[in-house]
mmCIF file with all atom_site columns, C-alpha atoms in Angstrom:
data_model
loop_
_atom_site.group_PDB
_atom_site.id
_atom_site.type_symbol
_atom_site.label_atom_id
_atom_site.label_alt_id
_atom_site.label_comp_id
_atom_site.label_asym_id
_atom_site.label_entity_id
_atom_site.label_seq_id
_atom_site.pdbx_PDB_ins_code
_atom_site.Cartn_x
_atom_site.Cartn_y
_atom_site.Cartn_z
_atom_site.occupancy
_atom_site.B_iso_or_equiv
_atom_site.pdbx_formal_charge
_atom_site.auth_seq_id
_atom_site.auth_comp_id
_atom_site.auth_asym_id
_atom_site.auth_atom_id
_atom_site.pdbx_PDB_model_num
ATOM 1   C CA . UNK A 1 1   ? 7.026   -6.954  -15.015 1.00 95.00 ? 21  UNK A CA 1
ATOM 2   C CA . UNK A 1 2   ? 8.728   -4.623  -12.528 1.00 96.00 ? 22  UNK A CA 1
ATOM 3   C CA . UNK A 1 3   ? 5.857   -5.002  -10.046 1.00 97.00 ? 23  UNK A CA 1
ATOM 4   C CA . UNK A 1 4   ? 6.026   -8.776  -10.391 1.00 97.00 ? 24  UNK A CA 1
ATOM 5   C CA . UNK A 1 5   ? 9.784   -8.669  -9.790  1.00 97.00 ? 25  UNK A CA 1
ATOM 6   C CA . UNK A 1 6   ? 9.294   -6.499  -6.699  1.00 97.00 ? 26  UNK A CA 1
ATOM 7   C CA . UNK A 1 7   ? 6.706   -8.996  -5.460  1.00 97.00 ? 27  UNK A CA 1
ATOM 8   C CA . UNK A 1 8   ? 9.219   -11.809 -5.890  1.00 97.00 ? 28  UNK A CA 1
ATOM 9   C CA . UNK A 1 9   ? 11.790  -9.821  -3.897  1.00 96.00 ? 29  UNK A CA 1
ATOM 10  C CA . UNK A 1 10  ? 9.307   -9.552  -1.008  1.00 96.00 ? 30  UNK A CA 1
ATOM 11  C CA . UNK A 1 11  ? 8.437   -13.236 -1.332  1.00 97.00 ? 31  UNK A CA 1
ATOM 12  C CA . UNK A 1 12  ? 12.122  -14.160 -1.010  1.00 95.00 ? 32  UNK A CA 1
ATOM 13  C CA . UNK A 1 13  ? 13.019  -11.649 1.729   1.00 94.00 ? 33  UNK A CA 1
ATOM 14  C CA . UNK A 1 14  ? 10.285  -12.342 4.263   1.00 94.00 ? 34  UNK A CA 1
ATOM 15  C CA . UNK A 1 15  ? 11.150  -15.999 5.024   1.00 95.00 ? 35  UNK A CA 1
ATOM 16  C CA . UNK A 1 16  ? 14.653  -14.793 5.974   1.00 92.00 ? 36  UNK A CA 1
ATOM 17  C CA . UNK A 1 17  ? 13.080  -12.667 8.712   1.00 92.00 ? 37  UNK A CA 1
ATOM 18  C CA . UNK A 1 18  ? 13.663  -9.289  7.065   1.00 93.00 ? 38  UNK A CA 1
ATOM 19  C CA . UNK A 1 19  ? 10.856  -6.714  7.002   1.00 93.00 ? 39  UNK A CA 1
ATOM 20  C CA . UNK A 1 20  ? 11.299  -3.551  4.918   1.00 93.00 ? 40  UNK A CA 1
ATOM 21  C CA . UNK A 1 21  ? 8.831   -1.583  7.032   1.00 92.00 ? 41  UNK A CA 1
ATOM 22  C CA . UNK A 1 22  ? 9.221   1.721   5.236   1.00 90.00 ? 42  UNK A CA 1
ATOM 23  C CA . UNK A 1 23  ? 8.608   0.261   1.775   1.00 93.00 ? 43  UNK A CA 1
ATOM 24  C CA . UNK A 1 24  ? 7.574   2.963   -0.678  1.00 93.00 ? 44  UNK A CA 1
ATOM 25  C CA . UNK A 1 25  ? 8.109   4.059   -4.275  1.00 91.00 ? 45  UNK A CA 1
ATOM 26  C CA . UNK A 1 26  ? 11.077  6.253   -3.363  1.00 91.00 ? 46  UNK A CA 1
ATOM 27  C CA . UNK A 1 27  ? 13.067  3.210   -2.264  1.00 92.00 ? 47  UNK A CA 1
ATOM 28  C CA . UNK A 1 28  ? 12.577  1.157   -5.416  1.00 94.00 ? 48  UNK A CA 1
ATOM 29  C CA . UNK A 1 29  ? 14.510  1.653   -8.618  1.00 95.00 ? 49  UNK A CA 1
ATOM 30  C CA . UNK A 1 30  ? 13.862  -0.095  -11.888 1.00 95.00 ? 50  UNK A CA 1
ATOM 31  C CA . UNK A 1 31  ? 16.250  -1.083  -14.625 1.00 96.00 ? 51  UNK A CA 1
ATOM 32  C CA . UNK A 1 32  ? 14.640  -2.758  -17.581 1.00 96.00 ? 52  UNK A CA 1
ATOM 33  C CA . UNK A 1 33  ? 12.071  -5.156  -16.128 1.00 95.00 ? 53  UNK A CA 1
ATOM 34  C CA . UNK A 1 34  ? 13.879  -5.543  -12.809 1.00 97.00 ? 54  UNK A CA 1
ATOM 35  C CA . UNK A 1 35  ? 13.149  -3.913  -9.452  1.00 96.00 ? 55  UNK A CA 1
ATOM 36  C CA . UNK A 1 36  ? 15.861  -2.939  -6.997  1.00 95.00 ? 56  UNK A CA 1
ATOM 37  C CA . UNK A 1 37  ? 15.011  -2.043  -3.409  1.00 93.00 ? 57  UNK A CA 1
ATOM 38  C CA . UNK A 1 38  ? 17.607  0.532   -2.410  1.00 92.00 ? 58  UNK A CA 1
ATOM 39  C CA . UNK A 1 39  ? 16.302  2.008   0.842   1.00 82.00 ? 59  UNK A CA 1
ATOM 40  C CA . UNK A 1 40  ? 16.605  -0.739  3.432   1.00 84.00 ? 60  UNK A CA 1
ATOM 41  C CA . UNK A 1 41  ? 18.420  1.041   6.258   1.00 82.00 ? 61  UNK A CA 1
ATOM 42  C CA . UNK A 1 42  ? 15.259  1.314   8.350   1.00 83.00 ? 62  UNK A CA 1
ATOM 43  C CA . UNK A 1 43  ? 14.226  -2.306  7.786   1.00 86.00 ? 63  UNK A CA 1
ATOM 44  C CA . UNK A 1 44  ? 13.521  -4.637  10.666  1.00 85.00 ? 64  UNK A CA 1
ATOM 45  C CA . UNK A 1 45  ? 14.928  -7.984  11.632  1.00 83.00 ? 65  UNK A CA 1
ATOM 46  C CA . UNK A 1 46  ? 14.045  -10.071 14.661  1.00 81.00 ? 66  UNK A CA 1
ATOM 47  C CA . UNK A 1 47  ? 13.730  -7.864  17.738  1.00 85.00 ? 67  UNK A CA 1
ATOM 48  C CA . UNK A 1 48  ? 14.869  -4.759  15.825  1.00 83.00 ? 68  UNK A CA 1
ATOM 49  C CA . UNK A 1 49  ? 11.743  -3.149  14.450  1.00 85.00 ? 69  UNK A CA 1
ATOM 50  C CA . UNK A 1 50  ? 11.368  -0.516  11.781  1.00 85.00 ? 70  UNK A CA 1
ATOM 51  C CA . UNK A 1 51  ? 9.695   2.544   13.275  1.00 84.00 ? 71  UNK A CA 1
ATOM 52  C CA . UNK A 1 52  ? 9.599   4.818   10.241  1.00 84.00 ? 72  UNK A CA 1
ATOM 53  C CA . UNK A 1 53  ? 6.954   5.104   7.555   1.00 87.00 ? 73  UNK A CA 1
ATOM 54  C CA . UNK A 1 54  ? 5.511   7.263   4.820   1.00 89.00 ? 74  UNK A CA 1
ATOM 55  C CA . UNK A 1 55  ? 1.829   7.965   5.541   1.00 87.00 ? 75  UNK A CA 1
ATOM 56  C CA . UNK A 1 56  ? 0.868   7.115   1.947   1.00 92.00 ? 76  UNK A CA 1
ATOM 57  C CA . UNK A 1 57  ? 2.189   3.549   2.314   1.00 93.00 ? 77  UNK A CA 1
ATOM 58  C CA . UNK A 1 58  ? 1.803   2.547   5.957   1.00 94.00 ? 78  UNK A CA 1
ATOM 59  C CA . UNK A 1 59  ? -0.701  -0.137  6.857   1.00 95.00 ? 79  UNK A CA 1
ATOM 60  C CA . UNK A 1 60  ? -3.562  1.569   8.735   1.00 96.00 ? 80  UNK A CA 1
ATOM 61  C CA . UNK A 1 61  ? -3.742  -1.467  11.036  1.00 97.00 ? 81  UNK A CA 1
ATOM 62  C CA . UNK A 1 62  ? -0.454  -0.233  12.562  1.00 96.00 ? 82  UNK A CA 1
ATOM 63  C CA . UNK A 1 63  ? -1.546  3.374   13.084  1.00 95.00 ? 83  UNK A CA 1
ATOM 64  C CA . UNK A 1 64  ? -3.813  5.704   14.929  1.00 94.00 ? 84  UNK A CA 1
ATOM 65  C CA . UNK A 1 65  ? -4.576  9.391   14.765  1.00 93.00 ? 85  UNK A CA 1
ATOM 66  C CA . UNK A 1 66  ? -1.964  11.420  16.589  1.00 92.00 ? 86  UNK A CA 1
ATOM 67  C CA . UNK A 1 67  ? -2.593  14.540  18.669  1.00 91.00 ? 87  UNK A CA 1
ATOM 68  C CA . UNK A 1 68  ? -1.654  16.727  15.691  1.00 88.00 ? 88  UNK A CA 1
ATOM 69  C CA . UNK A 1 69  ? -4.242  15.041  13.422  1.00 87.00 ? 89  UNK A CA 1
ATOM 70  C CA . UNK A 1 70  ? -1.704  12.930  11.513  1.00 89.00 ? 90  UNK A CA 1
ATOM 71  C CA . UNK A 1 71  ? -0.972  9.212   11.462  1.00 91.00 ? 91  UNK A CA 1
ATOM 72  C CA . UNK A 1 72  ? 1.296   7.828   14.168  1.00 92.00 ? 92  UNK A CA 1
ATOM 73  C CA . UNK A 1 73  ? 2.458   4.262   14.789  1.00 91.00 ? 93  UNK A CA 1
ATOM 74  C CA . UNK A 1 74  ? 0.729   2.439   17.595  1.00 92.00 ? 94  UNK A CA 1
ATOM 75  C CA . UNK A 1 75  ? 3.170   1.339   20.298  1.00 90.00 ? 95  UNK A CA 1
ATOM 76  C CA . UNK A 1 76  ? 1.672   -2.170  20.409  1.00 92.00 ? 96  UNK A CA 1
ATOM 77  C CA . UNK A 1 77  ? 2.113   -2.880  16.678  1.00 92.00 ? 97  UNK A CA 1
ATOM 78  C CA . UNK A 1 78  ? 5.136   -3.290  14.404  1.00 92.00 ? 98  UNK A CA 1
ATOM 79  C CA . UNK A 1 79  ? 5.814   -3.564  10.714  1.00 92.00 ? 99  UNK A CA 1
ATOM 80  C CA . UNK A 1 80  ? 5.593   -7.123  9.433   1.00 94.00 ? 100 UNK A CA 1
ATOM 81  C CA . UNK A 1 81  ? 5.534   -8.969  6.117   1.00 96.00 ? 101 UNK A CA 1
ATOM 82  C CA . UNK A 1 82  ? 1.813   -8.108  6.002   1.00 97.00 ? 102 UNK A CA 1
ATOM 83  C CA . UNK A 1 83  ? 2.530   -4.382  6.237   1.00 96.00 ? 103 UNK A CA 1
ATOM 84  C CA . UNK A 1 84  ? 5.159   -4.722  3.475   1.00 96.00 ? 104 UNK A CA 1
ATOM 85  C CA . UNK A 1 85  ? 2.522   -6.372  1.286   1.00 98.00 ? 105 UNK A CA 1
ATOM 86  C CA . UNK A 1 86  ? 0.094   -3.559  2.097   1.00 97.00 ? 106 UNK A CA 1
ATOM 87  C CA . UNK A 1 87  ? 2.679   -0.995  0.917   1.00 97.00 ? 107 UNK A CA 1
ATOM 88  C CA . UNK A 1 88  ? 3.168   -3.136  -2.183  1.00 98.00 ? 108 UNK A CA 1
ATOM 89  C CA . UNK A 1 89  ? -0.580  -2.898  -2.924  1.00 98.00 ? 109 UNK A CA 1
ATOM 90  C CA . UNK A 1 90  ? -0.332  0.899   -2.656  1.00 96.00 ? 110 UNK A CA 1
ATOM 91  C CA . UNK A 1 91  ? 2.432   0.817   -5.278  1.00 96.00 ? 111 UNK A CA 1
ATOM 92  C CA . UNK A 1 92  ? 0.478   -1.564  -7.541  1.00 97.00 ? 112 UNK A CA 1
ATOM 93  C CA . UNK A 1 93  ? -2.526  0.759   -7.586  1.00 95.00 ? 113 UNK A CA 1
ATOM 94  C CA . UNK A 1 94  ? -0.393  3.838   -8.200  1.00 94.00 ? 114 UNK A CA 1
ATOM 95  C CA . UNK A 1 95  ? 1.645   2.217   -10.967 1.00 94.00 ? 115 UNK A CA 1
ATOM 96  C CA . UNK A 1 96  ? -1.411  0.910   -12.806 1.00 94.00 ? 116 UNK A CA 1
ATOM 97  C CA . UNK A 1 97  ? -3.643  3.991   -12.403 1.00 92.00 ? 117 UNK A CA 1
ATOM 98  C CA . UNK A 1 98  ? -1.370  6.959   -11.546 1.00 92.00 ? 118 UNK A CA 1
ATOM 99  C CA . UNK A 1 99  ? -3.723  7.516   -8.601  1.00 89.00 ? 119 UNK A CA 1
ATOM 100 C CA . UNK A 1 100 ? -3.143  6.840   -4.908  1.00 90.00 ? 120 UNK A CA 1
ATOM 101 C CA . UNK A 1 101 ? -5.906  4.657   -3.410  1.00 92.00 ? 121 UNK A CA 1
ATOM 102 C CA . UNK A 1 102 ? -6.831  7.285   -0.801  1.00 90.00 ? 122 UNK A CA 1
ATOM 103 C CA . UNK A 1 103 ? -6.925  10.325  -3.056  1.00 87.00 ? 123 UNK A CA 1
ATOM 104 C CA . UNK A 1 104 ? -10.022 11.605  -4.789  1.00 81.00 ? 124 UNK A CA 1
ATOM 105 C CA . UNK A 1 105 ? -12.793 13.748  -3.387  1.00 82.00 ? 125 UNK A CA 1
ATOM 106 C CA . UNK A 1 106 ? -14.578 12.263  -0.409  1.00 81.00 ? 126 UNK A CA 1
ATOM 107 C CA . UNK A 1 107 ? -18.236 13.294  -0.337  1.00 78.00 ? 127 UNK A CA 1
ATOM 108 C CA . UNK A 1 108 ? -18.899 12.343  3.303   1.00 76.00 ? 128 UNK A CA 1
ATOM 109 C CA . UNK A 1 109 ? -17.681 13.831  6.568   1.00 73.00 ? 129 UNK A CA 1
ATOM 110 C CA . UNK A 1 110 ? -15.510 16.794  5.537   1.00 71.00 ? 130 UNK A CA 1
ATOM 111 C CA . UNK A 1 111 ? -13.743 16.752  8.915   1.00 75.00 ? 131 UNK A CA 1
ATOM 112 C CA . UNK A 1 112 ? -11.800 13.621  7.941   1.00 79.00 ? 132 UNK A CA 1
ATOM 113 C CA . UNK A 1 113 ? -8.474  14.804  6.570   1.00 81.00 ? 133 UNK A CA 1
ATOM 114 C CA . UNK A 1 114 ? -7.069  13.019  3.517   1.00 82.00 ? 134 UNK A CA 1
ATOM 115 C CA . UNK A 1 115 ? -4.109  11.713  5.532   1.00 85.00 ? 135 UNK A CA 1
ATOM 116 C CA . UNK A 1 116 ? -6.574  9.951   7.872   1.00 87.00 ? 136 UNK A CA 1
ATOM 117 C CA . UNK A 1 117 ? -8.659  8.288   5.148   1.00 88.00 ? 137 UNK A CA 1
ATOM 118 C CA . UNK A 1 118 ? -6.816  4.958   5.503   1.00 91.00 ? 138 UNK A CA 1
ATOM 119 C CA . UNK A 1 119 ? -7.945  4.707   9.143   1.00 92.00 ? 139 UNK A CA 1
ATOM 120 C CA . UNK A 1 120 ? -11.527 5.085   7.926   1.00 88.00 ? 140 UNK A CA 1
ATOM 121 C CA . UNK A 1 121 ? -11.088 2.862   4.831   1.00 92.00 ? 141 UNK A CA 1
ATOM 122 C CA . UNK A 1 122 ? -12.125 5.752   2.546   1.00 88.00 ? 142 UNK A CA 1
ATOM 123 C CA . UNK A 1 123 ? -10.598 4.815   -0.811  1.00 90.00 ? 143 UNK A CA 1
ATOM 124 C CA . UNK A 1 124 ? -11.206 5.316   -4.520  1.00 88.00 ? 144 UNK A CA 1
ATOM 125 C CA . UNK A 1 125 ? -13.102 2.043   -4.928  1.00 90.00 ? 145 UNK A CA 1
ATOM 126 C CA . UNK A 1 126 ? -15.946 3.309   -2.756  1.00 88.00 ? 146 UNK A CA 1
ATOM 127 C CA . UNK A 1 127 ? -19.001 5.062   -4.142  1.00 86.00 ? 147 UNK A CA 1
ATOM 128 C CA . UNK A 1 128 ? -18.690 8.103   -1.864  1.00 83.00 ? 148 UNK A CA 1
ATOM 129 C CA . UNK A 1 129 ? -15.119 8.870   -2.977  1.00 84.00 ? 149 UNK A CA 1
ATOM 130 C CA . UNK A 1 130 ? -14.948 10.667  -6.316  1.00 82.00 ? 150 UNK A CA 1
ATOM 131 C CA . UNK A 1 131 ? -12.267 9.298   -8.596  1.00 83.00 ? 151 UNK A CA 1
ATOM 132 C CA . UNK A 1 132 ? -9.530  11.835  -9.433  1.00 80.00 ? 152 UNK A CA 1
ATOM 133 C CA . UNK A 1 133 ? -9.844  13.337  -12.886 1.00 77.00 ? 153 UNK A CA 1
ATOM 134 C CA . UNK A 1 134 ? -6.335  14.704  -13.353 1.00 73.00 ? 154 UNK A CA 1
ATOM 135 C CA . UNK A 1 135 ? -4.935  14.337  -16.856 1.00 68.00 ? 155 UNK A CA 1
ATOM 136 C CA . UNK A 1 136 ? -2.733  11.347  -16.103 1.00 77.00 ? 156 UNK A CA 1
ATOM 137 C CA . UNK A 1 137 ? -5.240  9.285   -14.075 1.00 80.00 ? 157 UNK A CA 1
ATOM 138 C CA . UNK A 1 138 ? -6.267  5.959   -15.584 1.00 85.00 ? 158 UNK A CA 1
ATOM 139 C CA . UNK A 1 139 ? -9.686  4.587   -14.726 1.00 84.00 ? 159 UNK A CA 1
ATOM 140 C CA . UNK A 1 140 ? -9.238  1.896   -12.102 1.00 86.00 ? 160 UNK A CA 1
ATOM 141 C CA . UNK A 1 141 ? -12.416 0.169   -13.322 1.00 85.00 ? 161 UNK A CA 1
ATOM 142 C CA . UNK A 1 142 ? -10.476 -0.896  -16.411 1.00 89.00 ? 162 UNK A CA 1
ATOM 143 C CA . UNK A 1 143 ? -8.356  -3.249  -14.310 1.00 93.00 ? 163 UNK A CA 1
ATOM 144 C CA . UNK A 1 144 ? -9.328  -6.943  -14.413 1.00 95.00 ? 164 UNK A CA 1
ATOM 145 C CA . UNK A 1 145 ? -12.269 -7.747  -12.147 1.00 95.00 ? 165 UNK A CA 1
ATOM 146 C CA . UNK A 1 146 ? -10.312 -10.343 -10.184 1.00 97.00 ? 166 UNK A CA 1
ATOM 147 C CA . UNK A 1 147 ? -7.619  -7.754  -9.373  1.00 97.00 ? 167 UNK A CA 1
ATOM 148 C CA . UNK A 1 148 ? -10.239 -5.144  -8.433  1.00 95.00 ? 168 UNK A CA 1
ATOM 149 C CA . UNK A 1 149 ? -11.926 -7.610  -6.077  1.00 96.00 ? 169 UNK A CA 1
ATOM 150 C CA . UNK A 1 150 ? -8.604  -8.346  -4.408  1.00 98.00 ? 170 UNK A CA 1
ATOM 151 C CA . UNK A 1 151 ? -7.828  -4.631  -4.016  1.00 97.00 ? 171 UNK A CA 1
ATOM 152 C CA . UNK A 1 152 ? -11.261 -4.028  -2.451  1.00 96.00 ? 172 UNK A CA 1
ATOM 153 C CA . UNK A 1 153 ? -10.596 -6.784  0.102   1.00 97.00 ? 173 UNK A CA 1
ATOM 154 C CA . UNK A 1 154 ? -7.255  -5.230  1.053   1.00 97.00 ? 174 UNK A CA 1
ATOM 155 C CA . UNK A 1 155 ? -8.603  -1.682  1.256   1.00 96.00 ? 175 UNK A CA 1
ATOM 156 C CA . UNK A 1 156 ? -12.053 -2.344  2.766   1.00 94.00 ? 176 UNK A CA 1
ATOM 157 C CA . UNK A 1 157 ? -11.850 -5.662  4.583   1.00 95.00 ? 177 UNK A CA 1
ATOM 158 C CA . UNK A 1 158 ? -8.240  -5.523  5.840   1.00 96.00 ? 178 UNK A CA 1
ATOM 159 C CA . UNK A 1 159 ? -7.116  -8.580  3.888   1.00 97.00 ? 179 UNK A CA 1
ATOM 160 C CA . UNK A 1 160 ? -3.370  -8.976  4.381   1.00 97.00 ? 180 UNK A CA 1
ATOM 161 C CA . UNK A 1 161 ? -0.730  -11.441 3.293   1.00 97.00 ? 181 UNK A CA 1
ATOM 162 C CA . UNK A 1 162 ? 1.315   -12.107 0.178   1.00 98.00 ? 182 UNK A CA 1
ATOM 163 C CA . UNK A 1 163 ? -0.043  -10.508 -2.956  1.00 98.00 ? 183 UNK A CA 1
ATOM 164 C CA . UNK A 1 164 ? -1.201  -13.101 -5.513  1.00 98.00 ? 184 UNK A CA 1
ATOM 165 C CA . UNK A 1 165 ? 1.313   -12.258 -8.260  1.00 98.00 ? 185 UNK A CA 1
ATOM 166 C CA . UNK A 1 166 ? -0.686  -14.264 -10.782 1.00 98.00 ? 186 UNK A CA 1
ATOM 167 C CA . UNK A 1 167 ? -3.179  -11.372 -10.830 1.00 97.00 ? 187 UNK A CA 1
ATOM 168 C CA . UNK A 1 168 ? -0.458  -9.253  -12.445 1.00 97.00 ? 188 UNK A CA 1
ATOM 169 C CA . UNK A 1 169 ? 1.014   -12.080 -14.515 1.00 96.00 ? 189 UNK A CA 1
ATOM 170 C CA . UNK A 1 170 ? -2.371  -12.568 -16.246 1.00 93.00 ? 190 UNK A CA 1
ATOM 171 C CA . UNK A 1 171 ? -2.575  -8.941  -17.351 1.00 91.00 ? 191 UNK A CA 1
#
């Protein structure tokens, strides 16, 4: 219910021209079944763009590898409603599984640092990424197939746009 409420907040905020930009779990509080976005000081509106981000939530379409091997924002891209929805998907996966989509043990090129996995679309729904087995992790394969298919499209095929809240409402 809290995720659905947060999705409704995004749905109502974006047509007004506001973009959260740095949307992440640390800026959302819950009370009962309600979500409250409390960290909006870096949000963007009109020509004023948000330039901050948490690497775990930033849309990889906005980033590139920096000289220090970490994610940096591209100068020619800005946060948008699509990047807010991408951050929302990161929160959906984490809330439902207790696992971040880019964690796990990648069995391929060991030179790719975990922080750069989003740029390479190396996520837990791929066969060559071992699913985390920590004590709190819930198996993502237990999510409804329709939701899993949507998540794969976001993570692998760069699908963006408003999250179909009915996928959560049906659960």
